[in-house]
Coordinates of C-alpha atoms in Angstrom, one line a residue:
M1 CA -10.4 31.8 14.1
T2 CA -6.7 31.8 13.2
I3 CA -5.4 28.9 11.2
K4 CA -3.3 26.6 13.2
Q5 CA -0.4 24.2 12.8
G6 CA -1.6 21.0 11.0
E7 CA -4.4 22.7 9.2
K8 CA -4.8 22.9 5.4
L9 CA -4.6 26.3 3.9
P10 CA -8.0 27.6 2.7
D11 CA -8.9 27.9 -0.9
A12 CA -8.1 31.4 -2.2
V13 CA -7.0 33.2 -5.3
F14 CA -4.0 35.5 -5.4
M15 CA -2.9 37.7 -8.3
E16 CA 0.6 37.5 -9.6
M17 CA 2.3 39.6 -12.3
T18 CA 3.7 37.6 -15.2
D19 CA 5.2 38.4 -18.5
N20 CA 1.6 38.2 -19.8
G21 CA 0.3 40.6 -17.2
P22 CA -1.6 39.8 -14.0
E23 CA -2.7 36.2 -13.6
P24 CA -4.7 34.5 -10.9
R25 CA -3.1 31.8 -8.8
K26 CA -5.1 29.4 -6.7
T27 CA -3.9 28.2 -3.4
D28 CA -3.3 24.7 -4.8
D29 CA -1.3 26.1 -7.7
I30 CA 1.2 27.6 -5.2
F31 CA 1.3 25.1 -2.4
A32 CA 0.4 21.6 -3.6
G33 CA 3.3 19.2 -3.6
K34 CA 5.8 21.8 -2.4
T35 CA 7.4 23.1 0.7
V36 CA 6.8 26.8 0.8
A37 CA 8.1 29.6 3.1
L38 CA 5.1 32.0 3.2
F39 CA 5.3 35.4 4.8
A40 CA 2.8 38.2 4.9
V41 CA 3.2 41.9 5.5
P42 CA 0.7 44.6 6.4
G43 CA 1.7 46.7 3.3
A44 CA 4.1 46.9 0.5
F45 CA 6.6 49.8 0.7
T46 CA 5.9 50.3 4.5
P47 CA 8.9 50.8 6.8
T48 CA 9.3 47.5 8.6
C49 CA 8.2 45.5 5.6
S50 CA 10.6 47.2 3.2
A51 CA 13.6 47.6 5.6
K52 CA 13.5 44.2 7.4
H53 CA 10.9 41.6 6.4
L54 CA 11.2 41.3 2.6
P55 CA 15.0 41.9 2.7
G56 CA 15.5 39.2 5.3
F57 CA 13.8 36.6 3.1
L58 CA 15.8 37.8 0.0
D59 CA 19.0 37.5 2.0
K60 CA 18.2 34.0 3.2
A61 CA 16.7 32.6 0.0
E62 CA 19.6 30.3 -0.8
T63 CA 19.7 29.1 2.8
L64 CA 16.0 28.4 2.8
H65 CA 16.3 26.4 -0.4
G66 CA 19.2 24.5 1.0
K67 CA 16.9 23.4 3.9
G68 CA 14.3 22.0 1.5
V69 CA 12.1 25.0 0.8
D70 CA 10.9 24.9 -2.8
D71 CA 9.4 28.4 -3.0
I72 CA 9.4 31.6 -1.0
V73 CA 6.2 33.6 -1.2
C74 CA 5.3 37.1 0.0
T75 CA 1.7 38.2 0.2
S76 CA 0.1 41.4 1.2
V77 CA -3.3 43.1 0.9
N78 CA -2.2 45.2 -2.0
D79 CA -3.0 45.1 -5.7
V80 CA -0.9 43.1 -8.1
F81 CA 0.7 46.2 -9.6
V82 CA 1.9 47.5 -6.2
M83 CA 3.3 44.0 -5.3
N84 CA 5.1 43.8 -8.6
A85 CA 6.6 47.3 -8.3
W86 CA 7.7 46.5 -4.7
G87 CA 9.3 43.2 -5.8
E88 CA 11.1 44.9 -8.7
Q89 CA 12.4 47.7 -6.4
A90 CA 13.6 45.1 -3.9
G91 CA 15.2 42.8 -6.4
A92 CA 12.9 39.9 -5.6
K93 CA 12.6 38.4 -9.1
G94 CA 13.7 34.8 -9.0
K95 CA 14.0 34.7 -5.2
V96 CA 10.6 35.6 -3.7
R97 CA 7.2 35.4 -5.4
M98 CA 5.1 38.5 -4.8
L99 CA 1.4 37.5 -4.6
A100 CA -1.4 40.1 -4.1
D101 CA -4.2 39.3 -1.8
G102 CA -5.9 42.5 -3.0
N103 CA -9.3 41.9 -1.3
A104 CA -7.9 40.3 1.8
K105 CA -9.8 37.1 1.1
F106 CA -6.8 34.8 2.0
A107 CA -6.0 36.8 5.1
E108 CA -9.7 36.6 6.2
A109 CA -10.0 32.9 5.4
C110 CA -6.9 32.3 7.6
G111 CA -8.2 34.5 10.4
L112 CA -5.1 36.7 10.0
E113 CA -6.7 39.9 8.9
M114 CA -6.4 43.2 10.9
D115 CA -8.0 46.6 10.9
A116 CA -5.4 49.2 9.9
S117 CA -8.0 51.9 9.5
G118 CA -6.3 54.0 12.1
F119 CA -3.3 54.4 9.7
G120 CA -5.6 55.0 6.7
M121 CA -4.9 51.5 5.3
G122 CA -8.2 49.7 5.9
E123 CA -8.3 45.9 6.2
R124 CA -4.9 44.3 6.0
S125 CA -3.0 41.1 6.8
K126 CA -1.2 40.6 10.1
R127 CA 2.5 40.2 9.8
Y128 CA 3.4 36.4 10.0
S129 CA 5.5 33.7 8.5
M130 CA 4.5 30.1 7.8
L131 CA 6.2 26.9 6.6
V132 CA 3.7 25.1 4.5
K133 CA 4.1 21.5 3.2
D134 CA 1.8 20.3 0.5
G135 CA -0.8 22.9 1.5
V136 CA -0.7 22.1 5.3
V137 CA 0.7 24.6 7.9
E138 CA 3.7 23.0 9.5
Q139 CA 4.9 26.2 11.4
I140 CA 3.1 29.5 11.9
N141 CA 4.5 32.6 13.5
V142 CA 2.2 35.6 14.0
E143 CA 3.4 38.9 15.3
D144 CA 1.7 40.8 18.1
G145 CA 0.8 44.4 17.1
G146 CA 3.6 46.2 15.4
E147 CA 6.3 43.8 16.4
F148 CA 8.9 42.1 14.2
K149 CA 10.3 39.2 16.1
V150 CA 8.8 35.8 15.1
S151 CA 8.0 36.3 11.4
S152 CA 11.6 36.9 10.2
A153 CA 13.4 34.6 7.8
D154 CA 16.0 33.8 10.6
Y155 CA 13.2 32.7 13.0
L156 CA 11.6 30.5 10.4
L157 CA 15.0 29.0 9.5
G158 CA 15.4 28.0 13.1
Q159 CA 12.2 26.0 12.9
I160 CA 13.2 23.9 9.9

C-alpha cells in the first residue's frame, strides 16, 4: 500500500557519500525536526531524471529554502557511488543531498516501488515528490507510468 499524506515515513537506511566515504543515514537522521523536499527518480543518469527532474530541484533550491524547506533530498534505487557521481556531474553539492536506496528498501516500505525489468533495470522507485515535515508526509505527488507532471520542483512549490 502506498504511503499517504499524514503518515510517518517508514524506518529505512540510505547510503550517502561523505568526505569519509559511504555512510549510512537512517530516516530519522534525515527527516526528524526538519521540513524536507524529497523526490525520487527511477534511475540516476536516465533521460528525464537528468534533463528535468534533478535540474528542476537544483534550479529551485533557493526558492524552496525561502519557503521553509530545510533540506532537499533526491533518492533512487542506485548504489551510493552512482548517486555521488550523478550529483557531482549535476552540480548538486550543497543544494541537493543524493541518497542511495540501493536495495529499494525505502521504496518498498513506502509502497512506491516499480518493476522496470522491461528496461533491464530491475526493481526501482516510482517517480515522485514529497514534502515531509518532521518525518510525516505533508504532500505526496506520484507520477503515472513514464510521466513527469506532478513530481517537479515547480509543482511541489505550488503546494507550499
